[in-house]
Coordinates of C-alpha atoms in Angstrom, one line a residue:
Chain A
X1 CA 81.2 129.9 123.0
X2 CA 80.0 130.6 119.2
X3 CA 81.8 133.7 119.1
X4 CA 85.1 131.7 119.8
X5 CA 84.0 129.1 117.3
X6 CA 83.7 131.6 114.4
X7 CA 87.1 133.5 115.7
X8 CA 88.9 130.5 115.1
X9 CA 87.3 129.6 112.0
X10 CA 87.9 133.2 111.1
X11 CA 91.6 133.0 111.4
X12 CA 91.9 129.7 109.8
X13 CA 90.2 130.9 106.4
X14 CA 92.4 134.2 107.0
X15 CA 95.2 132.1 107.0
X16 CA 94.5 129.9 104.1
X17 CA 93.5 133.1 101.7
X18 CA 97.1 134.5 102.6
X19 CA 98.6 131.2 101.6
X20 CA 96.7 131.3 98.5
X21 CA 97.3 134.8 97.5
X22 CA 100.9 134.2 98.5
X23 CA 101.2 131.4 96.3
X24 CA 99.4 132.2 93.2
X25 CA 100.4 136.0 92.8
X26 CA 104.0 135.7 91.1
X27 CA 105.2 139.0 92.8
X28 CA 108.0 138.0 94.9
X29 CA 110.7 140.1 93.8
X30 CA 110.2 143.5 92.0
X31 CA 113.5 144.5 90.0
X32 CA 113.2 147.8 88.3
X33 CA 109.7 147.6 87.0
X34 CA 109.6 143.9 86.4
X35 CA 108.3 141.1 88.6
X36 CA 109.4 137.9 88.9
X37 CA 108.8 134.7 90.7
X38 CA 107.2 132.3 92.1
X39 CA 106.1 131.0 88.8
X40 CA 106.4 133.7 86.0
X41 CA 108.3 137.1 85.1
X42 CA 106.4 139.5 84.1
X43 CA 107.5 142.8 82.7
X44 CA 105.2 146.1 81.5
X45 CA 106.9 147.3 78.2
X46 CA 106.7 150.9 77.4
X47 CA 106.9 151.3 73.3
X48 CA 104.2 148.7 72.3
X49 CA 102.5 148.9 75.7
X50 CA 102.0 145.3 76.4
X51 CA 102.5 143.1 79.1
X52 CA 104.8 140.0 78.8
X53 CA 105.5 137.1 80.9
X54 CA 108.0 134.6 80.9
X55 CA 108.1 131.2 83.0
X56 CA 110.4 131.6 85.9
X57 CA 113.7 129.9 86.1
X58 CA 114.1 126.2 86.4
X59 CA 116.5 126.4 89.5
X60 CA 116.2 123.6 92.1
X61 CA 115.9 126.1 95.0
X62 CA 113.0 127.9 93.1
X63 CA 111.4 124.7 92.7
X64 CA 111.6 123.6 96.4
X65 CA 110.1 126.9 97.2
X66 CA 107.2 126.5 95.1
X67 CA 106.8 122.7 96.6
X68 CA 106.7 124.3 99.7
X69 CA 104.3 126.9 99.5
X70 CA 102.0 124.0 97.7
X71 CA 102.6 121.8 100.7
X72 CA 101.7 124.7 103.0
X73 CA 98.2 125.1 101.4
X74 CA 97.8 121.4 100.9
X75 CA 98.0 120.8 105.0
X76 CA 95.9 124.0 105.6
X77 CA 93.4 122.9 103.6
X78 CA 93.4 119.3 105.2
X79 CA 93.5 121.0 109.1
X80 CA 90.4 122.8 108.0
X81 CA 88.7 119.6 106.7
X82 CA 89.8 117.7 110.3
X83 CA 88.8 120.8 112.1
X84 CA 84.9 120.1 110.6
X85 CA 85.2 116.7 111.0
X86 CA 86.8 116.3 114.5
X87 CA 83.9 119.1 115.3
X88 CA 81.5 116.3 115.0
X89 CA 83.1 113.4 116.0
X90 CA 85.5 114.4 118.8
X91 CA 84.8 113.1 122.4
X92 CA 83.6 116.0 125.0
X93 CA 86.8 117.2 126.7
X94 CA 89.1 116.1 123.7
X95 CA 91.5 117.9 122.0
X96 CA 91.9 118.8 118.0
X97 CA 95.4 117.4 117.8
X98 CA 95.3 116.4 114.3
X99 CA 93.9 120.0 113.1
X100 CA 96.7 121.5 115.1
X101 CA 99.4 119.2 113.9
X102 CA 98.3 119.6 110.0
X103 CA 97.9 123.9 110.7
X104 CA 101.5 123.9 112.6
X105 CA 103.0 121.9 109.8
X106 CA 101.4 124.2 107.2
X107 CA 103.2 127.4 109.2
X108 CA 106.5 125.5 108.9
X109 CA 106.2 125.0 105.5
X110 CA 105.7 128.3 104.9
X111 CA 108.4 129.4 106.7
X112 CA 110.9 127.3 105.1
X113 CA 109.9 128.2 101.7
X114 CA 109.9 131.9 102.4
X115 CA 113.5 131.2 104.1
X116 CA 115.0 129.4 101.3
X117 CA 113.8 132.0 99.1
X118 CA 115.2 134.7 100.9
X119 CA 118.6 132.9 101.1
X120 CA 119.0 131.9 97.6
X121 CA 117.1 134.1 95.7
X122 CA 120.5 135.4 94.3
X123 CA 121.1 132.3 92.6
X124 CA 118.6 132.8 89.9
X125 CA 117.7 136.6 89.9
X126 CA 121.1 138.8 90.4
X127 CA 121.1 141.2 92.9
X128 CA 121.0 145.1 91.5
X129 CA 120.8 147.8 93.8
X130 CA 116.9 148.1 92.9
X131 CA 116.0 144.6 93.8
X132 CA 112.8 144.6 96.5
X133 CA 110.7 142.1 97.9
X134 CA 106.9 142.4 96.4
X135 CA 103.7 142.0 98.6
X136 CA 103.3 138.1 98.0
X137 CA 106.6 137.5 99.5
X138 CA 105.3 139.7 102.5
X139 CA 102.1 138.1 102.7
X140 CA 104.0 134.7 103.2
X141 CA 105.9 136.2 106.0
X142 CA 102.5 137.3 107.7
X143 CA 100.9 134.0 107.2
X144 CA 103.6 131.7 109.1
X145 CA 103.0 133.3 112.6
X146 CA 99.2 133.5 112.3
X147 CA 99.3 129.5 110.9
X148 CA 101.4 128.8 114.0
X149 CA 99.1 130.8 116.6
X150 CA 96.1 129.1 114.7
X151 CA 97.7 125.6 115.3
X152 CA 98.4 126.0 118.8
X153 CA 95.0 127.2 119.4
X154 CA 93.7 124.2 118.2
X155 CA 95.9 122.2 120.2
X156 CA 95.1 123.8 123.7
X157 CA 91.4 124.1 122.8
X158 CA 89.2 121.4 124.4
X159 CA 85.9 120.8 122.8
X160 CA 82.8 121.4 125.0
X161 CA 78.9 120.6 124.8
Chain B
X1 CA 76.7 126.8 36.7
X2 CA 79.5 126.4 34.4
X3 CA 81.8 128.2 37.1
X4 CA 80.0 125.5 39.9
X5 CA 81.1 122.7 37.4
X6 CA 84.6 123.9 36.8
X7 CA 85.0 124.4 40.5
X8 CA 83.6 121.2 41.5
X9 CA 85.9 119.2 39.0
X10 CA 88.9 121.7 40.2
X11 CA 88.1 120.7 43.7
X12 CA 87.8 116.9 43.0
X13 CA 91.3 117.1 41.2
X14 CA 92.9 119.2 44.1
X15 CA 91.7 116.5 46.5
X16 CA 92.8 113.4 44.2
X17 CA 96.2 115.3 44.1
X18 CA 96.5 115.5 47.6
X19 CA 95.6 112.0 48.0
X20 CA 97.8 110.6 45.8
X21 CA 100.6 112.9 47.3
X22 CA 99.9 111.8 50.9
X23 CA 99.6 108.0 50.3
X24 CA 102.2 107.7 47.4
X25 CA 105.1 110.4 48.5
X26 CA 106.1 108.0 51.7
X27 CA 106.8 105.1 49.2
X28 CA 109.0 107.3 46.8
X29 CA 111.3 108.5 49.6
X30 CA 113.7 107.6 52.5
X31 CA 112.7 108.7 55.9
X32 CA 115.5 109.4 58.5
X33 CA 114.6 110.0 62.2
X34 CA 116.7 111.3 65.1
X35 CA 116.3 113.1 68.4
X36 CA 116.2 117.1 68.1
X37 CA 118.7 117.8 70.8
X38 CA 121.1 115.5 72.5
X39 CA 122.8 116.6 76.0
X40 CA 125.9 115.3 76.9
X41 CA 128.7 116.4 80.0
X42 CA 132.1 117.1 79.1
X43 CA 134.1 113.8 79.6
X44 CA 131.4 111.5 79.2
X45 CA 130.0 109.6 76.0
X46 CA 126.8 110.4 74.1
X47 CA 124.8 108.1 71.4
X48 CA 123.8 109.9 68.3
X49 CA 120.6 107.5 67.6
X50 CA 119.5 107.5 64.0
X51 CA 117.1 105.4 62.5
X52 CA 115.4 105.2 59.0
X53 CA 112.4 103.8 57.2
X54 CA 112.8 102.3 53.3
X55 CA 110.2 101.3 51.2
X56 CA 112.7 99.2 49.8
X57 CA 114.5 96.1 50.9
X58 CA 117.5 97.2 52.6
X59 CA 120.4 95.9 50.1
X60 CA 124.0 95.9 50.4
X61 CA 124.4 98.9 48.5
X62 CA 122.8 100.8 51.6
X63 CA 125.0 103.9 52.5
X64 CA 124.6 105.7 56.0
X65 CA 127.0 109.1 56.1
X66 CA 127.1 111.2 59.4
X67 CA 128.2 114.8 58.9
X68 CA 129.4 117.4 61.4
X69 CA 129.1 121.2 61.5
X70 CA 130.7 122.9 64.2
X71 CA 128.6 125.3 66.0
X72 CA 131.1 127.7 65.5
X73 CA 131.8 127.1 61.7
X74 CA 130.0 127.4 58.7
X75 CA 131.6 124.1 57.1
X76 CA 130.1 120.6 57.4
X77 CA 132.6 117.8 57.5
X78 CA 132.0 114.2 56.9
X79 CA 132.8 112.3 59.7
X80 CA 131.6 108.7 59.3
X81 CA 130.3 106.5 56.0
X82 CA 129.2 103.2 56.0
X83 CA 129.0 101.4 52.5
X84 CA 129.1 97.9 51.1
X85 CA 128.8 96.7 54.8
X86 CA 131.8 98.2 55.8
X87 CA 131.7 101.5 58.7
X88 CA 134.7 103.9 57.9
X89 CA 135.2 105.8 60.8
X90 CA 137.1 109.0 60.4
X91 CA 140.8 108.5 61.3
X92 CA 142.3 112.0 60.9
X93 CA 139.8 114.6 62.0
X94 CA 138.6 115.9 65.3
X95 CA 136.8 112.6 66.2
X96 CA 139.9 110.4 65.8
X97 CA 139.6 107.0 68.4
X98 CA 136.5 108.7 69.9
X99 CA 133.9 107.4 67.4
X100 CA 132.4 104.0 67.2
X101 CA 130.0 102.6 65.2
X102 CA 127.0 100.7 66.7
X103 CA 124.3 100.8 64.0
X104 CA 122.8 97.8 62.1
X105 CA 121.4 98.7 58.6
X106 CA 119.6 95.8 58.7
X107 CA 118.0 96.6 61.7
X108 CA 117.4 100.1 60.0
X109 CA 119.4 101.6 62.8
X110 CA 122.5 104.2 62.1
X111 CA 123.6 105.2 65.5
X112 CA 127.0 106.3 66.8
X113 CA 128.9 106.8 69.9
X114 CA 131.2 109.7 70.7
X115 CA 133.2 109.3 73.5
X116 CA 135.3 111.8 75.9
X117 CA 132.9 114.8 74.7
X118 CA 134.6 118.5 74.5
X119 CA 133.3 121.4 74.0
X120 CA 134.6 121.9 70.6
X121 CA 131.9 119.0 69.8
X122 CA 129.0 121.5 70.3
X123 CA 127.2 121.5 66.8
X124 CA 125.2 120.2 64.4
X125 CA 125.2 116.3 63.4
X126 CA 123.5 115.3 60.3
X127 CA 122.5 111.8 59.7
X128 CA 122.1 110.7 55.8
X129 CA 121.0 107.3 54.6
X130 CA 120.4 106.3 50.7
X131 CA 119.2 102.9 50.1
X132 CA 119.4 102.3 46.2
X133 CA 117.1 102.6 44.4
X134 CA 115.5 104.7 47.2
X135 CA 117.7 107.8 47.3
X136 CA 115.1 110.4 47.6
X137 CA 114.2 111.9 51.1
X138 CA 115.2 114.4 53.8
X139 CA 118.2 113.6 55.9
X140 CA 117.7 114.7 59.7
X141 CA 119.9 116.8 61.9
X142 CA 120.6 116.6 65.8
X143 CA 122.1 119.3 67.8
X144 CA 124.7 118.1 70.3
X145 CA 125.0 120.3 73.3
X146 CA 128.1 119.4 75.7
X147 CA 127.8 121.2 79.0
X148 CA 129.3 121.1 82.5
X149 CA 126.4 118.8 83.7
X150 CA 122.9 117.8 82.5
X151 CA 120.2 120.0 83.6
X152 CA 117.4 118.0 85.2
X153 CA 113.9 118.5 83.9
X154 CA 111.7 121.1 85.4
X155 CA 109.2 119.6 88.2
X156 CA 111.4 116.5 89.2
X157 CA 112.6 118.2 92.5
X158 CA 108.9 120.0 92.8
X159 CA 107.7 116.8 92.7
X160 CA 110.0 114.9 94.6
X161 CA 109.8 117.5 97.6
X162 CA 106.0 117.5 97.7
X163 CA 105.7 113.6 97.7
X164 CA 108.5 113.1 100.1
X165 CA 106.9 115.4 102.5
X166 CA 103.3 114.3 101.9
X167 CA 104.3 110.8 101.9
X168 CA 105.9 111.4 105.4
X169 CA 103.3 112.8 107.2
X170 CA 100.5 110.4 106.1
X171 CA 103.2 107.8 107.5
X172 CA 103.2 109.5 110.9
X173 CA 99.8 110.1 111.0
X174 CA 98.8 106.3 110.4
X175 CA 101.5 105.3 112.8
X176 CA 100.0 107.5 115.4
X177 CA 96.7 106.3 114.9
X178 CA 98.0 102.7 114.8
X179 CA 99.7 103.5 118.3
X180 CA 96.7 105.1 120.2
X181 CA 94.6 102.2 118.6
X182 CA 96.9 99.7 120.1
X183 CA 97.2 101.4 123.4
X184 CA 93.4 101.9 124.0
X185 CA 92.6 97.7 122.9
X186 CA 95.5 97.2 125.7
X187 CA 93.6 99.5 128.1
X188 CA 90.3 97.9 127.4
X189 CA 91.7 94.3 127.9
X190 CA 93.4 95.0 131.2
X191 CA 90.4 96.7 132.1
X192 CA 88.1 93.8 131.2
X193 CA 90.6 91.4 133.0
X194 CA 90.5 93.4 136.3
X195 CA 86.9 93.5 136.1
X196 CA 86.6 89.9 135.2
X197 CA 89.2 88.6 138.2
X198 CA 86.9 90.6 140.6
X199 CA 83.7 89.0 139.2
X200 CA 85.1 85.6 139.4
X201 CA 86.2 86.3 143.0
X202 CA 82.5 87.3 144.3
X203 CA 81.3 83.9 142.2
X204 CA 83.6 81.8 144.0
X205 CA 82.2 83.5 147.2
X206 CA 78.7 83.1 146.1
X207 CA 79.0 79.6 144.7
X208 CA 77.1 80.6 141.5
X209 CA 78.8 78.9 138.5
X210 CA 76.7 80.1 135.7
X211 CA 77.5 81.7 132.8
X212 CA 75.4 84.6 133.1
X213 CA 77.9 86.4 135.8
X214 CA 80.0 86.6 132.8
X215 CA 77.6 88.2 130.3
X216 CA 78.5 91.8 131.3
X217 CA 82.0 92.8 129.9
X218 CA 81.1 91.7 126.5
X219 CA 84.4 92.9 125.2
X220 CA 86.1 90.6 127.5
X221 CA 84.0 87.6 126.0
X222 CA 85.3 88.5 122.2
X223 CA 89.1 88.8 123.3
X224 CA 89.2 85.5 125.0
X225 CA 86.6 83.7 122.9
X226 CA 88.5 80.5 123.3
X227 CA 88.0 80.3 127.0
X228 CA 84.4 81.4 127.3
X229 CA 83.5 77.6 126.8
X230 CA 85.1 76.3 129.7
X231 CA 83.0 76.6 132.5
X232 CA 85.6 76.5 135.4
X233 CA 86.0 79.9 136.9
X234 CA 89.1 79.1 138.5
X235 CA 90.8 78.1 135.6
X236 CA 89.8 81.4 134.0
X237 CA 91.0 83.7 137.3
X238 CA 94.4 81.7 137.5
X239 CA 95.5 80.9 133.9
X240 CA 93.6 84.0 132.5
X241 CA 95.7 86.5 133.3
X242 CA 99.0 84.8 132.3
X243 CA 97.7 83.5 128.9
X244 CA 96.3 86.7 127.9
X245 CA 99.3 88.2 128.9
X246 CA 101.3 85.8 126.5
X247 CA 98.6 86.7 123.8
X248 CA 99.5 90.5 123.9
X249 CA 103.1 90.0 123.7

């Protein structure tokens, strides 16, 4: 029983960490040595050996991706908070509906943010032959199924003792 | 000590000079203020605002001049002149029939409106005001950018999406809680009515008309406060269902 609780909490925290890293680290695209998006485009210059960053474009689609990632973090944090609330206040046999609802919402937000980015990234970043997706983008896609699974577990879980 | 004395008096002189420059200088020059950049869409109109501050009274000799330097040119041409209370709009140049004077020198406003913008209007506009005897001072420049559509400020879309979704979710959660609360309350009321009806039947058969029989369902007593004063149990069992049914509606 305690093991199950611990496992659920570890999964939730893992989803939260993935969301935080994916949102904060600006490495959604890699264009021949330069990293770009979500917040700034950075490049390493060779000649005076420096690291230079400029703010990303102000395109509306990029703004909506940023908004979706921030919303997913907000919902996941709220879900964790509600989980601990409901753990102590829920009646025996009750289900963690609100917790699951917020976690599933967080998963949907990550998915929509990553999907919008996938479809629209050529609007502000012209596609060249060596444009590759960075690790933050991959983390966003990994966080989506984990968040959905976590939310579903909350919804079908029943409180005991 | 000698060097200290000179340095001390020297710094004092410097401070006095700075003070006089800061305090006296504004009163000896005219100050003109405009925006730094103005954005406009093709075909629409734009207001080039120009306000000035002068220490002297605004006399009838005040003159306001607007100059224009195209983006792709080096020459600065004069497009508007206001002198002796009369505005003179450019009748032959590029701004013919497109410019309008909307300023009021007595309100310290020297603004003009340019209609029907075109890409050739990209450039720097200079607002120059002279109010004799106050004629010194810097004129102010505003750069006009004519674009296909005006760029929205960064953060508008971001804030709107976050605010909208959060508001929607909070609304859904609140409505969910309200529905659940009302549903539970309705369940509790129906439960109490059923148990009270049963208890009423029992009381009638036992011929016990004391109020103590109705004490246990405290919630029922709270919900039907007006009827707890009536002693007749028949009224309660007969009219209770209909009346509280009406109340629930």
